[in-house]
mmCIF file of C-alpha atoms and ligand atoms in Angstrom:
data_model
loop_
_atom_site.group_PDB
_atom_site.id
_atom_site.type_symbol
_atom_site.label_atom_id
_atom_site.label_comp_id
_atom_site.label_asym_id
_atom_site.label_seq_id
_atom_site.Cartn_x
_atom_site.Cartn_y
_atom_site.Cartn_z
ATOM 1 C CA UNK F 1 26.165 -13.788 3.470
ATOM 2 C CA UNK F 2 22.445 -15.078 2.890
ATOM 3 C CA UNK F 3 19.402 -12.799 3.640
ATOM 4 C CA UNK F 4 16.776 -13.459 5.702
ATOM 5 C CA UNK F 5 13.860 -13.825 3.544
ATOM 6 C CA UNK F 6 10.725 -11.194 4.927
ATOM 7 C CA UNK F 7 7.732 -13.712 4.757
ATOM 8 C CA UNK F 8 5.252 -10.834 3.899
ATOM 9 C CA UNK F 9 2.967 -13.778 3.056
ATOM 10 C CA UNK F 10 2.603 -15.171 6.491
ATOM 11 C CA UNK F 11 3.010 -11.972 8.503
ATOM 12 C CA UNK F 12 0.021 -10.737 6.190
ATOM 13 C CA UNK F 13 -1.925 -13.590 6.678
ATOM 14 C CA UNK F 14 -1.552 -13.466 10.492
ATOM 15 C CA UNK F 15 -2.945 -9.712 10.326
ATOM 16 C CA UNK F 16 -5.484 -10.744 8.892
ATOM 17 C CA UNK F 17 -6.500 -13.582 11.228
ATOM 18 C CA UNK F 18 -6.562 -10.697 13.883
ATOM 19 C CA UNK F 19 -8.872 -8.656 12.029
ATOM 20 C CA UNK F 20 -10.921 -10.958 11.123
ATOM 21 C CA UNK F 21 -12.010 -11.208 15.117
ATOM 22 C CA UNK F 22 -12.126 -7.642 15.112
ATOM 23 C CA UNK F 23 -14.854 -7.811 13.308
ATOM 24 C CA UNK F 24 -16.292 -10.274 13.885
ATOM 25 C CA UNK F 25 -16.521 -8.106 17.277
ATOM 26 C CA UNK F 26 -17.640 -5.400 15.048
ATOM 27 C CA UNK F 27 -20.123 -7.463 13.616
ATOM 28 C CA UNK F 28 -21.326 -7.854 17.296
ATOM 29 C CA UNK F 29 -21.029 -4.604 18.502
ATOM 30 C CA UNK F 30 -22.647 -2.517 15.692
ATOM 31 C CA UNK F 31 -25.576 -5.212 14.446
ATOM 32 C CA UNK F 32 -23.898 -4.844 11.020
ATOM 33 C CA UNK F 33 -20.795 -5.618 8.958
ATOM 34 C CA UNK F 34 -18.020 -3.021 8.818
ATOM 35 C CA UNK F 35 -18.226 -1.997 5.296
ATOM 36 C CA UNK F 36 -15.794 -1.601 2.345
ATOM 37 C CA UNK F 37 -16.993 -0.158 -1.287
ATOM 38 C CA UNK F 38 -14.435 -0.708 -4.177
ATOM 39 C CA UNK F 39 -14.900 1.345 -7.429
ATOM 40 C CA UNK F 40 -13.064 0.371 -10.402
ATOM 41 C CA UNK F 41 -13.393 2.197 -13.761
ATOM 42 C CA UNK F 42 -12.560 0.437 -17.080
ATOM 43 C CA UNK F 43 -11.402 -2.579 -17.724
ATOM 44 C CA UNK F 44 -7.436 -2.209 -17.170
ATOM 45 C CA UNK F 45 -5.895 -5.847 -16.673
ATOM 46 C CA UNK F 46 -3.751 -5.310 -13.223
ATOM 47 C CA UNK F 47 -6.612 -3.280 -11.981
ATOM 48 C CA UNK F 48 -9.305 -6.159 -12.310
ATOM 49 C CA UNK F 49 -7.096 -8.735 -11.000
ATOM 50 C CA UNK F 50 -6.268 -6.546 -7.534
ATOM 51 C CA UNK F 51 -10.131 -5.453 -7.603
ATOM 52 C CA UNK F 52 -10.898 -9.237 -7.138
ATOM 53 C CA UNK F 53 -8.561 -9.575 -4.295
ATOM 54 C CA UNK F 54 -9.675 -7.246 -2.552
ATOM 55 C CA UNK F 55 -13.169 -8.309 -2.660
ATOM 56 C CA UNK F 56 -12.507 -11.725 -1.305
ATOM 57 C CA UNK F 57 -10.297 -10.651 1.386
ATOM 58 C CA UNK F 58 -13.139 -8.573 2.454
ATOM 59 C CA UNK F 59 -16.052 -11.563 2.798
ATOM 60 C CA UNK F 60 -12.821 -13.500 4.233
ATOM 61 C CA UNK F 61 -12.233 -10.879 6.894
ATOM 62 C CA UNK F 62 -16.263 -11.282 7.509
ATOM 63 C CA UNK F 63 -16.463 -7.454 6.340
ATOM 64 C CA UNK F 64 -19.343 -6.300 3.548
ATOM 65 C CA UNK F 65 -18.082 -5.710 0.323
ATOM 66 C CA UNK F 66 -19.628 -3.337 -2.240
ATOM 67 C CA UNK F 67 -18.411 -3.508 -5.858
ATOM 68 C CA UNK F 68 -18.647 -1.366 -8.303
ATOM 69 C CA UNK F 69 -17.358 -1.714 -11.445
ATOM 70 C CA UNK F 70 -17.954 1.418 -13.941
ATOM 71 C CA UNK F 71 -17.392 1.495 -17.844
ATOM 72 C CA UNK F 72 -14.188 3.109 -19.684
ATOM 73 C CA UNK F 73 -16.144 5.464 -20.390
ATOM 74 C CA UNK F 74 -18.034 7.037 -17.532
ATOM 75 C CA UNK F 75 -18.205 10.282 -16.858
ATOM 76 C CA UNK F 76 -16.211 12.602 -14.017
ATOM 77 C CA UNK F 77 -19.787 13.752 -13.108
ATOM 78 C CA UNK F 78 -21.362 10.210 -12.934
ATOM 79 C CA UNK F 79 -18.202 8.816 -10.585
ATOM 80 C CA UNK F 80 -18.301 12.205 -8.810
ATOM 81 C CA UNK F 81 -21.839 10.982 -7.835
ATOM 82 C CA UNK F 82 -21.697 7.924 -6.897
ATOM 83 C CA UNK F 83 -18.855 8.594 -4.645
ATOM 84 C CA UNK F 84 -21.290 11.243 -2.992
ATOM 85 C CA UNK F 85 -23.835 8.639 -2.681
ATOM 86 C CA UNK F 86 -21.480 6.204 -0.861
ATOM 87 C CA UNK F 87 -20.331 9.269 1.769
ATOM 88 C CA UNK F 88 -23.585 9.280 2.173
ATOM 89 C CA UNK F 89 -24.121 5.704 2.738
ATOM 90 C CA UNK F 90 -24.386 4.253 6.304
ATOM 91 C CA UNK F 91 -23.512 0.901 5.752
ATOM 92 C CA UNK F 92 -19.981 2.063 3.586
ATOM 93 C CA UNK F 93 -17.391 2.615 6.290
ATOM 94 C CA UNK F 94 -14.471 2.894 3.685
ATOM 95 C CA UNK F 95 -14.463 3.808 -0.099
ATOM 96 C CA UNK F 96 -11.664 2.917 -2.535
ATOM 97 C CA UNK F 97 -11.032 3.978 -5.981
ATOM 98 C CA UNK F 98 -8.810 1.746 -7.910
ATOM 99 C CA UNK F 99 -5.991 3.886 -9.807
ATOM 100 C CA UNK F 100 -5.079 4.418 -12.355
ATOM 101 C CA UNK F 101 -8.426 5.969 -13.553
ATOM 102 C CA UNK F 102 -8.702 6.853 -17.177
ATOM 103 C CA UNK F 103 -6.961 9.845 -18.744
ATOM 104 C CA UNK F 104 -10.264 11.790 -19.298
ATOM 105 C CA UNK F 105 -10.858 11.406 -15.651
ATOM 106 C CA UNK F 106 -9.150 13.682 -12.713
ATOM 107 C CA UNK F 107 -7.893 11.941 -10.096
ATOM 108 C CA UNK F 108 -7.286 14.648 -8.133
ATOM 109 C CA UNK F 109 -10.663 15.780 -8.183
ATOM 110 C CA UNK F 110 -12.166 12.073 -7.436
ATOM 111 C CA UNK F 111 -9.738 11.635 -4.502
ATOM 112 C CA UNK F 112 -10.652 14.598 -2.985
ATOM 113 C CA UNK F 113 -14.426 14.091 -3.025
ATOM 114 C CA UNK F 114 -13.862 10.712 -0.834
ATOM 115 C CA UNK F 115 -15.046 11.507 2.745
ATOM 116 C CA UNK F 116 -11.436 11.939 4.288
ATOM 117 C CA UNK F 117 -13.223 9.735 7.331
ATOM 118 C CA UNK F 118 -13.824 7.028 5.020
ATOM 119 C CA UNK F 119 -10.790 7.651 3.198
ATOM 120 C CA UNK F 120 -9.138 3.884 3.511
ATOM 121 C CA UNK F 121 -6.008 4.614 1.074
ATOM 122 C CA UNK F 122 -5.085 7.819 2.665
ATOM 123 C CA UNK F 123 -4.900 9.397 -0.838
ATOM 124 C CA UNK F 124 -7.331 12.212 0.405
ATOM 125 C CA UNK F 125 -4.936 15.286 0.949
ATOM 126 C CA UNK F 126 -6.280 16.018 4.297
ATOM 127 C CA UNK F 127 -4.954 12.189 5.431
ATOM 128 C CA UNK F 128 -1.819 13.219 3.695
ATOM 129 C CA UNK F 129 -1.285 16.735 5.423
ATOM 130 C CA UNK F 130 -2.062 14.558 8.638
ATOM 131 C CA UNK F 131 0.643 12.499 7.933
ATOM 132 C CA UNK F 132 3.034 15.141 7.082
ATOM 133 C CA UNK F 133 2.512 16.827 10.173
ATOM 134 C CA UNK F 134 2.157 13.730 12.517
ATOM 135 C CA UNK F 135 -1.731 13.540 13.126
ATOM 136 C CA UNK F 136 -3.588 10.832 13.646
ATOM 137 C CA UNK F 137 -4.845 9.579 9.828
ATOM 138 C CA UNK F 138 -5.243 7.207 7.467
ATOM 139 C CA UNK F 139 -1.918 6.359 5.942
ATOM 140 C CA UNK F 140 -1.745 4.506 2.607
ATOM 141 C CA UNK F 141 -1.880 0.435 2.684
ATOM 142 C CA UNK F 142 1.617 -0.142 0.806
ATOM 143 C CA UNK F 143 4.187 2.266 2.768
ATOM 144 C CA UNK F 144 2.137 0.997 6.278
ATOM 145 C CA UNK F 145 2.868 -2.623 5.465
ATOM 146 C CA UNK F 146 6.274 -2.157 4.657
ATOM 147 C CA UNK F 147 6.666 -0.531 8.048
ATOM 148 C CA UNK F 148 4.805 -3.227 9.428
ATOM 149 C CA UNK F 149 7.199 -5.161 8.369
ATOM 150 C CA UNK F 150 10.156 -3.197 9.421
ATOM 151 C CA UNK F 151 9.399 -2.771 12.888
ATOM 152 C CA UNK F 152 8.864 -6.351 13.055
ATOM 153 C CA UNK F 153 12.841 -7.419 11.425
ATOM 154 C CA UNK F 154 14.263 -4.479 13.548
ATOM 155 C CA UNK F 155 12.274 -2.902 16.508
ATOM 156 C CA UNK F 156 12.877 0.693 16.423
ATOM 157 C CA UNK F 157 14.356 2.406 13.226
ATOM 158 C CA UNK F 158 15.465 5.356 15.302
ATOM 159 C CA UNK F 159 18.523 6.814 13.777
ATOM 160 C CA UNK F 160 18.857 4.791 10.659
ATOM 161 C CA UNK F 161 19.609 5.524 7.651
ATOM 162 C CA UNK F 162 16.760 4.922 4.764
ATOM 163 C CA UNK F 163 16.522 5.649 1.204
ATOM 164 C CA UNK F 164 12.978 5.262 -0.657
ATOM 165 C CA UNK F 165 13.631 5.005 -4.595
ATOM 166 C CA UNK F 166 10.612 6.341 -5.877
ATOM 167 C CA UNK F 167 8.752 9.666 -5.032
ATOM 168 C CA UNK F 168 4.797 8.453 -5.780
ATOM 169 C CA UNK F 169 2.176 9.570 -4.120
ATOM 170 C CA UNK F 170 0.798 6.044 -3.007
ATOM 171 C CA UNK F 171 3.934 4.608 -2.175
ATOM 172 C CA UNK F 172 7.382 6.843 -1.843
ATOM 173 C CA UNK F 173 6.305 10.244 -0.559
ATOM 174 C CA UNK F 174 4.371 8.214 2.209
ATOM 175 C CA UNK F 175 7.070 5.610 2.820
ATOM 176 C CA UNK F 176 9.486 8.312 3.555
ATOM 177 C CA UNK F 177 6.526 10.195 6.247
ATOM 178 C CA UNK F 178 6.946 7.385 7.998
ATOM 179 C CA UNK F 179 9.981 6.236 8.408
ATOM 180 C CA UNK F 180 10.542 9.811 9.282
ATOM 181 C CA UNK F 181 8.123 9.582 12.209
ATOM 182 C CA UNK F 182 10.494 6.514 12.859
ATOM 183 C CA UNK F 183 13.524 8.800 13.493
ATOM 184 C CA UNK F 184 15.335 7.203 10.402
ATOM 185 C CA UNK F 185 17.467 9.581 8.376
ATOM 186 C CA UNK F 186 15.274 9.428 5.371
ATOM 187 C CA UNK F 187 16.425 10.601 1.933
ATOM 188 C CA UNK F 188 14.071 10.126 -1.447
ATOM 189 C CA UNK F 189 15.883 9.166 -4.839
ATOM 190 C CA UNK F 190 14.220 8.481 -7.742
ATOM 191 C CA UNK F 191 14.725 8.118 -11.490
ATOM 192 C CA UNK F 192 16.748 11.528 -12.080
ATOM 193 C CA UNK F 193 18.902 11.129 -8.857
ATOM 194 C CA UNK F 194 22.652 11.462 -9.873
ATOM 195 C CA UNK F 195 24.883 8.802 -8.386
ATOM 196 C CA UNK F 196 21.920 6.668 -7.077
ATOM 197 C CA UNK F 197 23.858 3.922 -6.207
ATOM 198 C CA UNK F 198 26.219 6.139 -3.930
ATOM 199 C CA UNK F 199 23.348 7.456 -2.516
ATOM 200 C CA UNK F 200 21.663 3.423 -1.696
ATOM 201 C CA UNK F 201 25.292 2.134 -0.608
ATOM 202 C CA UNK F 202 24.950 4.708 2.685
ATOM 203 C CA UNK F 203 21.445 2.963 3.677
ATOM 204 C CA UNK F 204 20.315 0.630 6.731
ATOM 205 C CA UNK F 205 17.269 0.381 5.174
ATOM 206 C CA UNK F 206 16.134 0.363 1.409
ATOM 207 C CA UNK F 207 12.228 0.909 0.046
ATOM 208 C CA UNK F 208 12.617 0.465 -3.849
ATOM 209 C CA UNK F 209 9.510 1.815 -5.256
ATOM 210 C CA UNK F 210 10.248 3.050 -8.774
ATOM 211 C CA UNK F 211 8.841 0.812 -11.271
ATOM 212 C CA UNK F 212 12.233 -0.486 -13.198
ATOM 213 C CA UNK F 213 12.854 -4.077 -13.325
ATOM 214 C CA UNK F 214 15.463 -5.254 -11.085
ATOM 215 C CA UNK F 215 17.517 -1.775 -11.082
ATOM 216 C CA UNK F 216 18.773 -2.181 -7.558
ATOM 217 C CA UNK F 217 21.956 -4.120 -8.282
ATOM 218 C CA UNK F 218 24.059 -5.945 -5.395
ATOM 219 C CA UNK F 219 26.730 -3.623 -5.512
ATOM 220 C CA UNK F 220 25.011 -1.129 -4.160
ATOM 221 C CA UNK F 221 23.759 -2.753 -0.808
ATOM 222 C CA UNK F 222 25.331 -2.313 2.783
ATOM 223 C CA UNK F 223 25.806 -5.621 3.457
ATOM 224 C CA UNK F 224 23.553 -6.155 6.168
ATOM 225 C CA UNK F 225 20.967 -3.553 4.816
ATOM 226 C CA UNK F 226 17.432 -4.405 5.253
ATOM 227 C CA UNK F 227 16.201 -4.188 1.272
ATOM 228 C CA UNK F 228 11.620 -4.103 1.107
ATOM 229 C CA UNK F 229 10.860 -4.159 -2.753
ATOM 230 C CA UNK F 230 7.770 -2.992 -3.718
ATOM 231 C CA UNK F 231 7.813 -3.222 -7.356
ATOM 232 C CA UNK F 232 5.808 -5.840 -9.178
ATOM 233 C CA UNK F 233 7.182 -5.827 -13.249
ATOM 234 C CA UNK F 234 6.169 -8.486 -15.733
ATOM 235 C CA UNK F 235 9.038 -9.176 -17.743
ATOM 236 C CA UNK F 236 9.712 -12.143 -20.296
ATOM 237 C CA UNK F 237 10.067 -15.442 -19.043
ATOM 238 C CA UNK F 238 12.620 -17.956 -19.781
ATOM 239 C CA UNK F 239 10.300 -19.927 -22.495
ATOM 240 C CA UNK F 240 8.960 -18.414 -25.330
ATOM 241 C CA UNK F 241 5.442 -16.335 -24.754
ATOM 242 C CA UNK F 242 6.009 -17.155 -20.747
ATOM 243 C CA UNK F 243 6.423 -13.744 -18.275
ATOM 244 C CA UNK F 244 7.718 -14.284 -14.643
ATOM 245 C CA UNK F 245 6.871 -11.321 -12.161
ATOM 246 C CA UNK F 246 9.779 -9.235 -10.661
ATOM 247 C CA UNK F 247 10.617 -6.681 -8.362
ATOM 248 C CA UNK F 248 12.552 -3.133 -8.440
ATOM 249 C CA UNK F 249 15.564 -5.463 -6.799
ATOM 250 C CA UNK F 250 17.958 -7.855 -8.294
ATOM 251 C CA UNK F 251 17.059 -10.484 -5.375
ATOM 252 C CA UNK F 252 19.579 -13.156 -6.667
ATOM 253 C CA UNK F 253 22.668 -10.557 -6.122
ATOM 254 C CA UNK F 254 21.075 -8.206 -3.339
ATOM 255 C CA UNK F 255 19.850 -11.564 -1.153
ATOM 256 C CA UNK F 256 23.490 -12.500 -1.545
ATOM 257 C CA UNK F 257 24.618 -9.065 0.102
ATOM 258 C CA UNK F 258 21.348 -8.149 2.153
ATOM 259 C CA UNK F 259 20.634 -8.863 5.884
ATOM 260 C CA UNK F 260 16.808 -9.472 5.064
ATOM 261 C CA UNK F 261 14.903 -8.904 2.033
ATOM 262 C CA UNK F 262 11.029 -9.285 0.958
ATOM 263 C CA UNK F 263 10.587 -11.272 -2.391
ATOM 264 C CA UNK F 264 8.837 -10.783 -5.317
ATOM 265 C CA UNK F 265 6.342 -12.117 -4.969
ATOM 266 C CA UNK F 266 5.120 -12.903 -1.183
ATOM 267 C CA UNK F 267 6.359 -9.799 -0.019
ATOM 268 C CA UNK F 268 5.173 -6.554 0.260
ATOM 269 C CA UNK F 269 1.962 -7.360 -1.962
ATOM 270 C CA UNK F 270 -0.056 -9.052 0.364
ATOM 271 C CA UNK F 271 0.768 -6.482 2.821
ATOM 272 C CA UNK F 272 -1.335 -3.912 1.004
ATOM 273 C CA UNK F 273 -4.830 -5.529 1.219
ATOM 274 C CA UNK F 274 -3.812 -6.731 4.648
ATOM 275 C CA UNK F 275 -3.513 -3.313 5.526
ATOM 276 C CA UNK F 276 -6.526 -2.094 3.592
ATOM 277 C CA UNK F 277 -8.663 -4.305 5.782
ATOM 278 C CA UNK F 278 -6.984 -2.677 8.839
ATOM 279 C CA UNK F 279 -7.940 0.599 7.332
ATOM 280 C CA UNK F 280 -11.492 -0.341 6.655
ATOM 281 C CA UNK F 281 -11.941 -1.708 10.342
ATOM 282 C CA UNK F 282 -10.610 1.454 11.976
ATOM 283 C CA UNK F 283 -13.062 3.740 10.253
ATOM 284 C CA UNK F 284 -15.995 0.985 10.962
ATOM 285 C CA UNK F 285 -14.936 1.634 14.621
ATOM 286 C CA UNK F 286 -14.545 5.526 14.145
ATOM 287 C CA UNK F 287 -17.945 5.472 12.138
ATOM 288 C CA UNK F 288 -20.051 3.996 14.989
ATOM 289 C CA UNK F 289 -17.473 6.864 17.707
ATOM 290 C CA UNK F 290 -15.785 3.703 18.995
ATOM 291 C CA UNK F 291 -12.483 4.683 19.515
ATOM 292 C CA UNK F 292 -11.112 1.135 18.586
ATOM 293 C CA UNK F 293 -7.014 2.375 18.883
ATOM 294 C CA UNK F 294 -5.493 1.536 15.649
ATOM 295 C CA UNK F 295 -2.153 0.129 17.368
ATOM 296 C CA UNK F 296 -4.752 -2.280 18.587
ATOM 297 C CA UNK F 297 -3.875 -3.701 15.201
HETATM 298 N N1 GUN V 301 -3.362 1.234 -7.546
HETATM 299 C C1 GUN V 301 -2.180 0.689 -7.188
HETATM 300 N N2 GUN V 301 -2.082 0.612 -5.836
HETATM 301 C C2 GUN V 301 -3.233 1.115 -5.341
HETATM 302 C C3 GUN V 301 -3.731 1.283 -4.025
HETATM 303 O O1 GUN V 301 -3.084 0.986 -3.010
HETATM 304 N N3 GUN V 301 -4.967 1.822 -3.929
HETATM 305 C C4 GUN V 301 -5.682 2.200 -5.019
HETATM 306 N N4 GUN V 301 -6.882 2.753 -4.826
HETATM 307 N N5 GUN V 301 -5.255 2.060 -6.257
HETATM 308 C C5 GUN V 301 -4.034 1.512 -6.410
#
């Protein structure tokens, strides 16, 4: 059996398209652009390169984007402050902080100064309580486009059996909310689970989300299973010096074994800033009390 491979890519790409007239509408509607600020602090490699993204998917979507890009070094007080300054800001309708921060820097403490209503990760623990407890939120841009894309290879999840390897706060603990909410029979592993690949061979659905370089073997797969892989590892390439980029899934074996499965990359990845942008033009919408549904999206 072959998978079917998840074009994240285009289905990403289409989203965007659609958001793009949204605000453009936006644009229309409220005399301004909808607004996204992006903080990054220090100079970590990943970091930059997903910071830059971002920014041009934001003048692509015809959105406003406001960088700002801190030293190493900066204080909690100075970041503190500026994150004030951009709740306070009328043109910012969303505000993301790039993780990791710094060690001398608590995250906690940053996250929870963000304006939960212009909270566009839904790292803010008031969006995560809402999500817990099935209020209306902002729910963070990996786990949402991996459901995106779920609901789009299988309808409804109700009664399924899913398995998110990994227990993060940005991606597993989130993933598993949701699919939850789905009516999927959800159960977290992670690095300490015993048996993990008993506990993966019972799923319909598998979120790998861990960080380990293809760990999910092909043995371990239902065949049929729907496998989303969220990890993105460098490891050496085949030449000398060269790296390749792959997931948390063995996709030679599991697409061998699989019923559909996202690759590495072009799967889940664009998703995220995809969904960020969705994010970003909801609370535009909510900013100026225009209730612009977010299943409109
Ligand atoms: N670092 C890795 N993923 C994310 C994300 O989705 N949002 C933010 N702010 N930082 C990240």
């Amino acid at each position: 059996m072959t998978a079917r491979l998840i074009d994240g890519k285009a289905f990403a790409a289409a989203l965007r398209a659609r958001i793009a007239t949204l605000a453009a509408e936006f644009s229309a509607t409220a005399g301004r652009k909808a607004g996204l600020a992006v903080v990054l602090v220090g100079e970590d490699p990943a970091s930059q390169v997903y910071v830059r993204s971002k920014a041009k998917a934001t003048a692509e979507a015809g959105m406003a984007g406001f960088e700002h890009r801190l030293p190493a070094e900066t204080s909690q007080a100075d970041l503190l402050a500026l994150i004030a300054a951009l709740n306070a800001d009328p043109a910012v309708d969303g505000i993301l902080v790039q993780l990791p921060l710094p060690a001398h820097l608590d995250e906690h403490t940053v996250i929870a100064t963000i304006d939960p209503d212009k909270d566009v990760d839904g790292f803010h623990v008031s969006n995560a309580g809402r999500l817990a407890v099935g209020l209306p939120g902002f729910v963070p841009c990996t786990p949402l486009g991996c459901l995106m894309l779920l609901r789009d290879q299988l309808g409804s999840l109700a009664g399924l059996n899913a398995v998110v390897i990994g227990r993060s706060n940005i991606v597993g603990k989130p993933m598993a909310q949701l699919l939850l909410g789905e009516n999927c029979t959800v159960t977290i592993a992670h690095s300490r689970t015993r048996n993990l690949a008993d506990v993966v061979r019972g799923a319909d659905v598998v979120v790998a989300a861990v960080g380990r370089p293809e760990l999910v073997k092909a043995e371990w797969i239902k065949p049929g299973a729907i496998v989303i892989d969220v990890g993105i590892n460098r490891v050496p390439g085949d030449a000398p010096g060269k790296t390749r980029l792959v997931g948390d899934v063995d996709f030679a074996g599991v697409s061998a074994v699989a019923g559909a499965i996202t690759p590495v990359p072009g799967g889940v990845g664009p998703m995220t800033i995809a969904v960020l942008l969705r994010n970003a033009l909801v609370a535009a919408y909510r900013h100026i009390g225009d209730p612009l549904p977010p299943e409109a999206i």
